[in-house]
Short mmCIF file of C-alpha atoms in Angstrom, two decimals:
data_model
loop_
_atom_site.label_atom_id
_atom_site.label_comp_id
_atom_site.label_asym_id
_atom_site.label_seq_id
_atom_site.Cartn_x
_atom_site.Cartn_y
_atom_site.Cartn_z
CA UNK A 1 115.38 -53.80 83.94
CA UNK A 2 119.17 -53.48 83.89
CA UNK A 3 120.53 -50.03 83.12
CA UNK A 4 121.22 -50.26 79.38
CA UNK A 5 123.48 -47.25 79.30
CA UNK A 6 127.10 -46.50 79.86
CA UNK A 7 126.69 -42.70 79.83
CA UNK A 8 130.40 -42.11 79.21
CA UNK A 9 130.12 -44.03 75.92
CA UNK A 10 126.55 -43.11 75.01
CA UNK A 11 126.75 -39.32 75.45
CA UNK A 12 129.52 -38.57 72.89
CA UNK A 13 127.98 -41.00 70.39
CA UNK A 14 124.42 -39.67 70.69
CA UNK A 15 125.63 -36.06 70.60
CA UNK A 16 127.58 -36.78 67.45
CA UNK A 17 124.55 -38.46 65.83
CA UNK A 18 122.42 -35.38 66.59
CA UNK A 19 125.09 -32.95 65.44
CA UNK A 20 125.14 -31.49 68.94
CA UNK A 21 128.57 -30.06 69.60
CA UNK A 22 129.74 -30.79 73.15
CA UNK A 23 132.59 -28.60 74.37
CA UNK A 24 135.40 -30.58 75.95
CA UNK A 25 134.94 -28.73 79.25
CA UNK A 26 131.22 -29.61 79.29
CA UNK A 27 131.65 -33.33 78.58
CA UNK A 28 132.16 -34.50 82.16
CA UNK A 29 129.15 -32.55 83.48
CA UNK A 30 126.89 -33.61 80.61
CA UNK A 31 127.80 -37.25 81.21
CA UNK A 32 127.03 -36.71 84.91
CA UNK A 33 123.68 -35.08 84.13
CA UNK A 34 122.83 -37.86 81.70
CA UNK A 35 123.75 -40.50 84.28
CA UNK A 36 121.20 -38.91 86.65
CA UNK A 37 118.57 -39.00 83.89
CA UNK A 38 119.38 -42.61 83.07
CA UNK A 39 119.03 -43.52 86.73
CA UNK A 40 115.59 -41.92 87.10
CA UNK A 41 114.55 -43.31 83.70
CA UNK A 42 115.36 -46.76 85.00
CA UNK A 43 112.87 -46.21 87.84
CA UNK A 44 110.20 -45.09 85.38
CA UNK A 45 110.86 -47.85 82.83
CA UNK A 46 110.78 -50.48 85.58
CA UNK A 47 107.22 -49.49 86.45
CA UNK A 48 105.11 -51.91 84.38
CA UNK A 49 102.19 -50.37 82.49
CA UNK A 50 99.61 -52.39 80.56
CA UNK A 51 99.18 -51.46 76.88
CA UNK A 52 95.70 -50.14 77.68
CA UNK A 53 97.13 -47.23 79.68
CA UNK A 54 97.39 -44.46 77.12
CA UNK A 55 98.81 -41.03 77.72
CA UNK A 56 96.34 -38.19 78.23
CA UNK A 57 96.71 -35.91 75.24
CA UNK A 58 96.01 -32.19 75.32
CA UNK A 59 95.92 -32.15 71.52
CA UNK A 60 92.52 -31.38 70.05
CA UNK A 61 91.78 -31.31 66.33
CA UNK A 62 89.25 -28.56 67.07
CA UNK A 63 91.95 -26.35 68.54
CA UNK A 64 92.50 -24.23 65.44
CA UNK A 65 88.79 -23.48 65.06
CA UNK A 66 88.36 -22.21 68.61
CA UNK A 67 90.62 -19.30 67.87
CA UNK B 1 105.16 -0.48 102.20
CA UNK B 2 103.95 -3.54 104.05
CA UNK B 3 100.31 -3.44 103.06
CA UNK B 4 98.75 -6.41 101.34
CA UNK B 5 96.57 -6.79 98.26
CA UNK B 6 93.26 -6.43 100.04
CA UNK B 7 94.22 -3.46 102.19
CA UNK B 8 95.64 -1.54 99.22
CA UNK B 9 92.67 -2.27 96.95
CA UNK B 10 90.20 -1.29 99.67
CA UNK B 11 92.04 1.96 100.43
CA UNK B 12 92.33 2.94 96.77
CA UNK B 13 88.72 2.01 96.01
CA UNK B 14 87.52 4.01 99.02
CA UNK B 15 89.65 6.99 98.06
CA UNK B 16 91.67 6.82 101.30
CA UNK B 17 94.82 6.94 99.21
CA UNK B 18 95.65 7.22 95.52
CA UNK B 19 97.14 4.53 93.31
CA UNK B 20 99.98 6.97 92.58
CA UNK B 21 100.74 7.24 96.34
CA UNK B 22 100.86 3.45 96.61
CA UNK B 23 103.10 3.28 93.55
CA UNK B 24 105.51 5.85 94.99
CA UNK B 25 105.81 3.84 98.23
CA UNK B 26 106.42 0.68 96.22
CA UNK B 27 109.11 2.21 94.02
CA UNK B 28 110.77 3.61 97.16
CA UNK B 29 110.75 0.15 98.77
CA UNK B 30 112.27 -1.38 95.64
CA UNK B 31 114.93 1.33 95.48
CA UNK B 32 115.81 0.75 99.15
CA UNK B 33 115.88 -3.06 99.15
CA UNK B 34 116.45 -4.47 95.70
CA UNK B 35 120.17 -3.71 95.73
CA UNK B 36 120.82 -6.37 98.35
CA UNK B 37 118.03 -8.80 97.38
CA UNK B 38 118.41 -8.68 93.56
CA UNK B 39 114.84 -9.74 92.88
CA UNK B 40 114.04 -7.29 90.03
CA UNK B 41 115.64 -7.43 86.58
CA UNK B 42 113.52 -4.58 85.19
CA UNK B 43 111.41 -1.76 86.67
CA UNK B 44 108.51 -0.55 84.51
CA UNK B 45 108.25 2.89 86.12
CA UNK B 46 106.78 4.84 83.21
CA UNK B 47 104.15 2.23 82.47
CA UNK B 48 103.31 1.95 86.18
CA UNK B 49 102.84 5.72 86.52
CA UNK B 50 100.47 5.70 83.56
CA UNK B 51 98.50 2.74 84.93
CA UNK B 52 98.26 4.19 88.44
CA UNK B 53 97.12 7.56 87.08
CA UNK B 54 94.48 5.77 85.00
CA UNK B 55 93.17 3.98 88.12
CA UNK B 56 92.96 7.29 89.99
CA UNK B 57 91.24 8.93 87.03
CA UNK B 58 88.69 6.12 86.76
CA UNK B 59 87.83 6.41 90.42
CA UNK B 60 87.63 10.20 90.32
CA UNK B 61 85.20 9.90 87.41
CA UNK B 62 82.94 7.76 89.59
CA UNK B 63 83.65 4.51 87.73
CA UNK B 64 84.77 1.18 89.21
CA UNK B 65 88.58 1.00 89.21
CA UNK B 66 88.51 -2.81 89.61
CA UNK B 67 88.87 -5.34 92.43
CA UNK B 68 92.67 -4.91 92.51
CA UNK B 69 92.66 -1.12 92.13
CA UNK B 70 96.13 0.28 92.61
CA UNK B 71 97.71 -3.03 93.71
CA UNK B 72 101.35 -3.11 92.56
CA UNK B 73 102.50 -6.42 91.09
CA UNK B 74 105.54 -7.83 89.33
CA UNK B 75 106.12 -10.92 87.20
CA UNK B 76 108.83 -13.54 86.70
CA UNK B 77 110.77 -12.46 83.64
CA UNK B 78 109.36 -15.28 81.51
CA UNK B 79 106.01 -13.43 81.30
CA UNK B 80 105.59 -11.23 78.24
CA UNK B 81 105.49 -7.53 79.08
CA UNK B 82 104.88 -5.31 76.05
CA UNK B 83 108.07 -3.44 75.21
CA UNK B 84 110.42 -5.66 77.25
CA UNK B 85 112.36 -8.65 75.95
CA UNK B 86 111.03 -11.78 77.69
CA UNK B 87 114.46 -12.95 78.77
CA UNK B 88 113.46 -15.97 80.92
CA UNK B 89 116.75 -15.62 82.77
CA UNK B 90 118.81 -15.93 79.59
CA UNK B 91 121.31 -13.64 77.84
CA UNK B 92 120.46 -14.95 74.37
CA UNK B 93 119.03 -12.05 72.34
CA UNK B 94 115.29 -11.65 72.35
CA UNK B 95 113.15 -9.00 70.64
CA UNK B 96 110.84 -6.99 72.91
CA UNK B 97 107.38 -8.51 73.42
CA UNK B 98 104.64 -6.84 71.39
CA UNK B 99 101.92 -7.48 73.96
CA UNK B 100 101.38 -8.56 77.54
CA UNK B 101 100.94 -12.15 78.69
CA UNK B 102 97.27 -13.04 79.25
CA UNK B 103 97.63 -12.99 83.04
CA UNK B 104 99.36 -9.60 83.01
CA UNK B 105 96.40 -8.28 80.98
CA UNK B 106 93.93 -9.80 83.44
CA UNK B 107 95.57 -8.19 86.48
CA UNK B 108 95.87 -4.88 84.65
CA UNK B 109 92.20 -5.03 83.70
CA UNK B 110 91.40 -5.60 87.40
CA UNK B 111 93.18 -2.34 88.28
CA UNK B 112 96.57 -3.76 89.35
CA UNK B 113 99.75 -1.87 88.40
CA UNK B 114 102.73 -3.71 86.91
CA UNK B 115 105.98 -2.44 88.43
CA UNK B 116 108.60 -4.79 87.01
CA UNK B 117 110.05 -8.15 86.01
CA UNK B 118 111.75 -10.63 88.34
CA UNK B 119 114.83 -12.83 88.41
CA UNK B 120 114.70 -16.59 87.86
CA UNK B 121 116.85 -19.61 87.03
CA UNK B 122 117.68 -19.62 83.33
CA UNK B 123 114.67 -20.98 81.40
CA UNK B 124 113.20 -22.04 84.79
CA UNK B 125 115.53 -25.07 84.99
CA UNK B 126 116.57 -24.82 88.66
CA UNK B 127 115.41 -24.47 92.26
CA UNK B 128 117.83 -21.83 93.58
CA UNK B 129 117.76 -18.65 91.40
CA UNK B 130 121.54 -18.57 91.37
CA UNK B 131 121.54 -17.08 87.88
CA UNK B 132 125.04 -16.65 86.48
CA UNK B 133 124.02 -13.90 84.03
CA UNK B 134 121.93 -11.73 86.37
CA UNK B 135 123.29 -12.73 89.78
CA UNK B 136 121.66 -14.73 92.54
CA UNK B 137 118.49 -13.53 94.23
CA UNK B 138 119.15 -13.41 97.96
CA UNK B 139 116.79 -14.61 100.67
CA UNK B 140 115.31 -11.59 102.52
CA UNK B 141 115.45 -13.62 105.78
CA UNK B 142 119.19 -14.25 105.44
CA UNK B 143 121.06 -12.53 102.64
CA UNK B 144 123.74 -15.23 102.60
CA UNK B 145 121.17 -17.87 101.57
CA UNK B 146 119.24 -18.79 98.43
CA UNK B 147 115.70 -17.54 97.82
CA UNK B 148 114.75 -20.83 96.15
CA UNK B 149 113.66 -21.10 92.55
CA UNK B 150 113.00 -21.00 89.83
CA UNK B 151 110.59 -18.14 90.68
CA UNK B 152 113.06 -16.82 93.28
CA UNK B 153 112.67 -13.14 92.40
CA UNK B 154 108.89 -13.48 92.69
CA UNK B 155 109.05 -14.95 96.21
CA UNK B 156 111.80 -12.64 97.48
CA UNK B 157 110.03 -9.49 96.20
CA UNK B 158 106.92 -10.39 98.23
CA UNK B 159 108.89 -11.50 101.30
CA UNK B 160 110.83 -8.20 101.31
CA UNK B 161 107.58 -6.19 100.82
CA UNK B 162 108.75 -4.79 97.49
CA UNK B 163 105.40 -5.89 96.01
CA UNK B 164 102.27 -7.38 97.64
CA UNK B 165 101.62 -9.66 94.67
CA UNK B 166 103.86 -11.40 92.13
CA UNK B 167 103.39 -14.04 89.47
CA UNK B 168 105.64 -17.00 88.82
CA UNK B 169 105.49 -20.42 87.22
CA UNK B 170 105.73 -23.94 88.61
CA UNK B 171 106.77 -27.01 86.62
CA UNK B 172 108.24 -29.14 89.40
CA UNK B 173 107.97 -26.82 92.40
CA UNK B 174 109.12 -23.44 91.12
CA UNK B 175 106.35 -21.55 92.94
CA UNK B 176 106.17 -23.74 96.06
CA UNK B 177 109.92 -24.05 96.72
CA UNK B 178 110.78 -20.31 96.73
CA UNK B 179 107.52 -19.44 98.52
CA UNK B 180 108.53 -21.84 101.29
CA UNK B 181 112.16 -20.75 101.57
CA UNK B 182 111.14 -17.06 101.61
CA UNK B 183 108.22 -17.54 104.03
CA UNK B 184 105.33 -16.38 101.83
CA UNK B 185 102.13 -18.00 100.55
CA UNK B 186 102.38 -19.50 97.06
CA UNK B 187 99.54 -20.83 94.93
CA UNK B 188 100.04 -23.38 92.18
CA UNK B 189 96.53 -23.96 90.82
CA UNK B 190 95.33 -27.07 88.97
CA UNK B 191 97.17 -27.78 85.70
CA UNK B 192 95.17 -26.00 83.01
CA UNK B 193 93.41 -23.56 85.33
CA UNK B 194 95.35 -20.40 84.47
CA UNK B 195 96.35 -19.32 80.97
CA UNK B 196 100.01 -19.57 80.05
CA UNK B 197 99.56 -17.56 76.85
CA UNK B 198 102.47 -15.14 76.61
CA UNK B 199 104.73 -17.13 78.96
CA UNK B 200 107.98 -18.60 77.71
CA UNK B 201 107.38 -22.18 78.73
CA UNK B 202 109.85 -24.74 80.03
CA UNK B 203 107.98 -28.03 79.80
CA UNK B 204 104.47 -27.48 78.42
CA UNK B 205 103.14 -30.79 79.78
CA UNK B 206 103.89 -29.68 83.33
CA UNK B 207 104.07 -25.86 83.39
CA UNK B 208 101.60 -23.99 85.60
CA UNK B 209 101.26 -20.26 86.21
CA UNK B 210 101.04 -19.32 89.89
CA UNK B 211 101.09 -16.44 92.36
CA UNK B 212 102.73 -15.22 95.60
CA UNK B 213 101.30 -13.08 98.45
CA UNK B 214 101.69 -12.57 102.20
CA UNK B 215 98.25 -14.05 103.07
CA UNK B 216 95.75 -16.61 101.83
CA UNK B 217 93.10 -13.92 101.40
CA UNK B 218 95.38 -11.84 99.18
CA UNK B 219 96.11 -14.94 97.08
CA UNK B 220 92.39 -15.65 96.75
CA UNK B 221 91.68 -12.09 95.58
CA UNK B 222 94.41 -12.28 92.96
CA UNK B 223 93.48 -15.82 91.89
CA UNK B 224 89.85 -14.85 91.26
CA UNK B 225 91.07 -12.11 88.92
CA UNK B 226 93.43 -14.50 87.10
CA UNK B 227 90.97 -17.30 86.27
CA UNK B 228 89.24 -17.88 82.96
CA UNK B 229 89.52 -19.96 79.78
CA UNK B 230 91.90 -18.90 77.02
CA UNK B 231 92.05 -20.50 73.55
CA UNK B 232 95.59 -19.11 73.18
CA UNK B 233 96.84 -21.75 75.66
CA UNK B 234 95.91 -25.24 74.39
CA UNK B 235 96.20 -26.67 77.93
CA UNK B 236 93.94 -24.04 79.49
CA UNK B 237 90.67 -25.62 80.54
CA UNK B 238 87.37 -24.31 79.23
CA UNK B 239 85.92 -24.15 82.75
CA UNK B 240 84.01 -21.10 83.83
CA UNK B 241 85.47 -18.82 86.50
CA UNK B 242 84.90 -20.42 89.92
CA UNK B 243 85.53 -17.67 92.50
CA UNK B 244 87.10 -18.83 95.78
CA UNK B 245 86.64 -15.66 97.81
CA UNK B 246 83.00 -16.37 98.78
CA UNK B 247 83.94 -19.64 100.56
CA UNK B 248 87.37 -18.61 101.88
CA UNK B 249 86.15 -18.00 105.43
CA UNK B 250 84.18 -21.22 105.80
CA UNK B 251 86.84 -22.75 108.04
CA UNK B 252 87.66 -26.41 108.41
CA UNK B 253 84.03 -27.46 108.82
CA UNK B 254 83.80 -31.18 108.01
CA UNK B 255 86.86 -31.32 105.78
CA UNK B 256 88.68 -34.65 105.81
CA UNK B 257 92.37 -33.69 106.08
CA UNK B 258 95.19 -36.28 106.00
CA UNK B 259 98.96 -36.12 106.29
CA UNK B 260 100.92 -37.66 103.42
CA UNK B 261 102.64 -40.82 104.64
CA UNK B 262 105.39 -43.08 103.33
CA UNK B 263 107.47 -41.28 100.69
CA UNK B 264 106.72 -37.91 102.32
CA UNK B 265 108.15 -38.86 105.73
CA UNK B 266 111.82 -39.24 104.86
CA UNK B 267 114.49 -37.63 102.64
CA UNK B 268 114.25 -34.36 104.58
CA UNK B 269 115.50 -32.80 107.80
CA UNK B 270 113.53 -33.54 111.01
CA UNK B 271 112.43 -29.91 111.47
CA UNK B 272 110.52 -30.14 108.15
CA UNK B 273 108.43 -33.10 109.31
CA UNK B 274 107.94 -31.45 112.71
CA UNK B 275 106.48 -28.40 110.93
CA UNK B 276 104.04 -30.64 109.06
CA UNK B 277 102.99 -32.30 112.32
CA UNK B 278 102.42 -28.89 113.95
CA UNK B 279 100.22 -27.84 111.06
CA UNK B 280 98.36 -31.16 111.17
CA UNK B 281 97.74 -30.85 114.91
CA UNK B 282 96.42 -27.31 114.57
CA UNK B 283 94.14 -28.30 111.69
CA UNK B 284 92.90 -31.43 113.47
CA UNK B 285 94.30 -33.76 110.81
CA UNK B 286 94.65 -37.19 112.39
CA UNK B 287 94.45 -39.39 109.28
CA UNK B 288 97.45 -40.51 107.27
CA UNK B 289 97.39 -41.41 103.58
CA UNK B 290 99.93 -42.89 101.23
CA UNK B 291 100.17 -41.61 97.66
CA UNK B 292 100.80 -44.48 95.24
CA UNK B 293 104.18 -44.53 93.45
CA UNK B 294 105.10 -40.96 94.45
CA UNK B 295 108.80 -41.68 93.93
CA UNK B 296 108.18 -42.93 90.40
CA UNK B 297 106.15 -39.78 89.74
CA UNK B 298 109.12 -37.61 90.68
CA UNK B 299 111.38 -39.55 88.29
CA UNK B 300 108.84 -39.35 85.47
CA UNK B 301 108.51 -35.59 86.01
CA UNK B 302 112.28 -35.25 85.67
CA UNK B 303 112.25 -37.20 82.39
CA UNK B 304 109.41 -35.19 80.80
CA UNK B 305 110.89 -31.88 81.96
CA UNK B 306 114.38 -32.64 80.70
CA UNK B 307 113.25 -33.81 77.29
CA UNK B 308 110.65 -31.09 76.64
CA UNK B 309 112.99 -28.38 77.93
CA UNK B 310 115.85 -29.58 75.73
CA UNK B 311 113.65 -29.80 72.63
CA UNK B 312 112.36 -26.27 73.15
CA UNK B 313 115.91 -24.87 73.21
CA UNK B 314 117.50 -27.33 70.77
CA UNK B 315 118.21 -24.74 68.04
CA UNK B 316 120.16 -22.64 70.55
CA UNK B 317 121.85 -25.70 72.07
CA UNK B 318 123.04 -26.63 68.57
CA UNK B 319 124.13 -23.13 67.58
CA UNK B 320 125.23 -21.38 70.80
CA UNK B 321 125.40 -23.73 73.78
CA UNK B 322 128.24 -21.64 75.22
CA UNK B 323 125.80 -18.76 75.83
CA UNK B 324 123.70 -20.83 78.25
CA UNK B 325 124.17 -20.47 82.00
CA UNK B 326 126.78 -23.08 83.03
CA UNK B 327 124.30 -24.04 85.79
CA UNK B 328 121.67 -25.22 83.29
CA UNK B 329 123.74 -26.10 80.19
CA UNK B 330 124.79 -29.66 81.14
CA UNK B 331 121.22 -30.62 82.05
CA UNK B 332 119.74 -29.15 78.86
CA UNK B 333 122.38 -30.93 76.77
CA UNK B 334 121.74 -34.22 78.58
CA UNK B 335 117.99 -33.92 77.97
CA UNK B 336 118.60 -33.50 74.24
CA UNK B 337 120.19 -36.96 74.15
CA UNK B 338 117.47 -38.96 75.92
CA UNK B 339 115.75 -41.90 74.15
CA UNK B 340 112.11 -41.50 73.09
CA UNK B 341 110.81 -44.52 75.01
CA UNK B 342 111.66 -42.82 78.30
CA UNK B 343 109.41 -39.92 77.39
CA UNK B 344 106.49 -42.00 76.11
CA UNK B 345 106.55 -44.29 79.15
CA UNK B 346 106.69 -41.31 81.54
CA UNK B 347 103.64 -39.77 79.82
CA UNK B 348 101.72 -43.05 80.02
CA UNK B 349 102.70 -43.42 83.68
CA UNK B 350 101.35 -39.94 84.34
CA UNK B 351 97.86 -41.00 83.38
CA UNK B 352 98.07 -44.18 85.47
CA UNK B 353 99.20 -42.07 88.44
CA UNK B 354 96.37 -39.53 88.08
CA UNK B 355 93.82 -42.37 87.95
CA UNK B 356 95.32 -43.88 91.12
CA UNK B 357 95.14 -40.51 92.91
CA UNK B 358 91.42 -40.28 92.12
CA UNK B 359 90.88 -43.14 94.57
CA UNK B 360 92.79 -41.24 97.27
CA UNK B 361 90.46 -38.26 96.94
CA UNK B 362 87.39 -40.45 97.41
CA UNK B 363 88.41 -40.85 101.04
CA UNK B 364 89.82 -37.45 101.88
CA UNK B 365 89.50 -33.81 100.82
CA UNK B 366 92.88 -32.28 101.63
CA UNK B 367 96.43 -33.66 101.98
CA UNK B 368 99.22 -32.01 103.97
CA UNK B 369 102.80 -32.72 102.89
CA UNK B 370 106.17 -31.07 103.46
CA UNK B 371 107.05 -28.46 100.88
CA UNK B 372 110.86 -28.54 100.86
CA UNK B 373 113.21 -31.06 102.51
CA UNK B 374 115.18 -28.32 104.29
CA UNK B 375 115.18 -24.53 104.77
CA UNK B 376 117.22 -22.18 102.54
CA UNK B 377 120.87 -23.22 102.27
CA UNK B 378 123.86 -20.87 101.80
CA UNK B 379 124.44 -19.47 98.30
CA UNK B 380 126.90 -21.61 96.37
CA UNK B 381 126.33 -24.81 98.35
CA UNK B 382 126.42 -27.68 95.83
CA UNK B 383 125.49 -30.76 97.84
CA UNK B 384 123.55 -31.79 100.92
CA UNK B 385 123.72 -34.90 103.07
CA UNK B 386 120.32 -36.43 103.73
CA UNK B 387 119.96 -39.75 105.50
CA UNK B 388 123.57 -40.64 104.77
CA UNK B 389 123.17 -39.89 101.04
CA UNK B 390 124.85 -37.01 99.21
CA UNK B 391 122.34 -35.23 96.97
CA UNK B 392 122.35 -32.10 94.80
CA UNK B 393 121.40 -29.34 97.26
CA UNK B 394 119.25 -27.51 94.71
CA UNK B 395 117.98 -30.55 92.80
CA UNK B 396 116.73 -32.29 95.95
CA UNK B 397 114.59 -29.26 96.87
CA UNK B 398 111.86 -30.64 94.58
CA UNK B 399 111.64 -34.06 96.21
CA UNK B 400 108.22 -33.36 97.78
CA UNK B 401 106.79 -30.94 95.22
CA UNK B 402 107.44 -32.93 92.03
CA UNK B 403 105.08 -35.86 92.75
CA UNK B 404 102.24 -33.35 93.35
CA UNK B 405 102.61 -31.11 90.29
CA UNK B 406 103.12 -34.22 88.15
CA UNK B 407 99.43 -34.95 88.83
CA UNK B 408 98.50 -31.31 88.25
CA UNK B 409 96.88 -30.99 91.68
CA UNK B 410 96.13 -27.54 93.18
CA UNK B 411 98.44 -26.59 96.05
CA UNK B 412 98.98 -23.72 98.44
CA UNK B 413 102.49 -23.67 99.91
CA UNK B 414 101.88 -22.12 103.34
CA UNK B 415 104.60 -20.83 105.70
CA UNK B 416 104.45 -22.44 109.15
CA UNK B 417 104.73 -19.91 111.98
CA UNK B 418 108.03 -20.47 113.76
CA UNK B 419 111.26 -18.69 114.68
CA UNK B 420 114.35 -19.08 112.48
CA UNK B 421 114.48 -19.73 108.76
CA UNK B 422 111.06 -20.15 107.05
CA UNK B 423 109.62 -23.62 106.39
CA UNK B 424 106.28 -24.61 104.96
CA UNK B 425 103.73 -27.24 104.07
CA UNK B 426 101.91 -28.09 100.89
CA UNK B 427 98.11 -28.00 101.20
CA UNK B 428 96.87 -30.24 98.39
CA UNK B 429 93.40 -31.05 97.03
CA UNK B 430 91.74 -32.86 94.12
CA UNK B 431 91.86 -31.23 90.68
CA UNK B 432 89.87 -27.97 90.42
CA UNK B 433 89.48 -27.63 94.22
CA UNK B 434 91.55 -24.47 94.66
CA UNK B 435 88.70 -23.35 96.95
CA UNK B 436 89.68 -26.05 99.47
CA UNK B 437 93.43 -25.40 99.56
CA UNK B 438 92.91 -21.66 99.98
CA UNK B 439 90.22 -22.24 102.62
CA UNK B 440 92.52 -24.49 104.67
CA UNK B 441 95.36 -21.98 104.27
CA UNK B 442 93.08 -19.20 105.55
CA UNK B 443 91.86 -21.38 108.45
CA UNK B 444 95.46 -22.18 109.43
CA UNK B 445 96.28 -18.49 109.35
CA UNK B 446 93.33 -17.71 111.63
CA UNK B 447 94.55 -20.46 114.01
CA UNK B 448 98.03 -18.91 114.00
CA UNK B 449 99.84 -21.95 112.60
CA UNK B 450 100.46 -20.35 109.19
CA UNK B 451 102.06 -16.95 109.04
CA UNK B 452 104.25 -15.06 106.59
CA UNK B 453 107.08 -13.66 108.74
CA UNK B 454 108.57 -10.21 108.19
CA UNK B 455 112.31 -10.43 107.57
CA UNK B 456 114.25 -8.87 110.43
CA UNK B 457 116.60 -7.06 108.04
CA UNK B 458 113.65 -5.45 106.26
CA UNK B 459 112.25 -4.06 109.50
CA UNK B 460 115.54 -2.28 110.00
CA UNK B 461 115.36 -0.87 106.48
CA UNK B 462 111.75 0.26 106.76
CA UNK B 463 112.45 2.16 109.98
CA UNK B 464 115.62 3.76 108.67
#
């Protein structure tokens, strides 16, 4: 899968959509950190998983009762 | 004070010394050494004096003071300690905890004496304990170098003999990395084995509580007191307590031990792989085994950690990002912006990976792998060159630990006996087989290949 992100464009836009204020002096480092995440995400997303593989959930509807 | 968990507990239980005597020695050691190490962020002197006096009173009355009677311990400052704010390495205001974390209560009930709280990377998001708010924790073996992280205070306190037992937490390597760089034994049990109730978590899908000591036997003693189900932690398994002490001395017997191949044989300095080979030779491990998709597992761990960590602190990131440590802030902010599909795919991959590892453990019992890719680097060093690539010096420390904790496997990080800066190996087994990793650690100690070295600088201090 091609890397779908240009972190330098995506980071300010996504932060604005979330209402997350990014200080000017942080911007370069946040873009750098996001670029690292995007790179490792690409490795993960490129690993094909059949639909049948479902995540193991810790959630239990009985949880509240046990306490 | 260089005595371990077992020797202190035996002496106090036998009446050879009092818990108050042990406490005094411990507080003296902390007063003498913490200034240069910076492991402790709080000392709980008053509480400790009360607890030690209670242990002595119980014994004097002819009652059992517990298996850890009089053993001083300290905890990473993300564990709740009644009366202290659980700062988790942050300066953002926090009200004092109203009660102890479950594991603090368990150790206290076993007779152990809490002496303080320990430094860490802010919110556990780091591998170096270079905390901007509270200062860096220094490596007792070389004060110009990092202690490792994020449980750096926990490892350094044990290495410098300021406490025989400390607790930490491990999401991606935060027990194993500092244990290795400080030359002590670290235990990260199976995911779900120990209760995290009363811990400020980082990434609940991956967080484990763990412990540090100077020997495998001390770790086993502490671990047996820490086990047990807890409905207050939804990830804590409902398994009964499975004590490891009775089988600790069984040796290597017919255990099938293999060295991790492929991914685990590059991306580190040669001395690291040489240490693994020395351990393998001593333990008679001739097999090699490849873990499927270990590199993908590391990436998926990074995705889950970043997104869960950012979500947990999102209100503060929105309202007061400037109060975060500049070392963690960019990574927390980046995690807040990540797309949901990354997270869901990483969680689905995790289950695929755990299923694939089940096949590995049909053929072997124990895996040996390097713990860190290099020994402790100088404080402030930002990057490292490995195999011609420039990597983040701190970030790359988790390259070998992340694929293991991602599967929740039990691990002892054991220090390999050698001159120079400490290095170690991960001793890994199938889920719920803490008995095996501790047994192999103890066997390696008996063979002389694993040993927790005493820092040279500390010997000078203790004879002063």
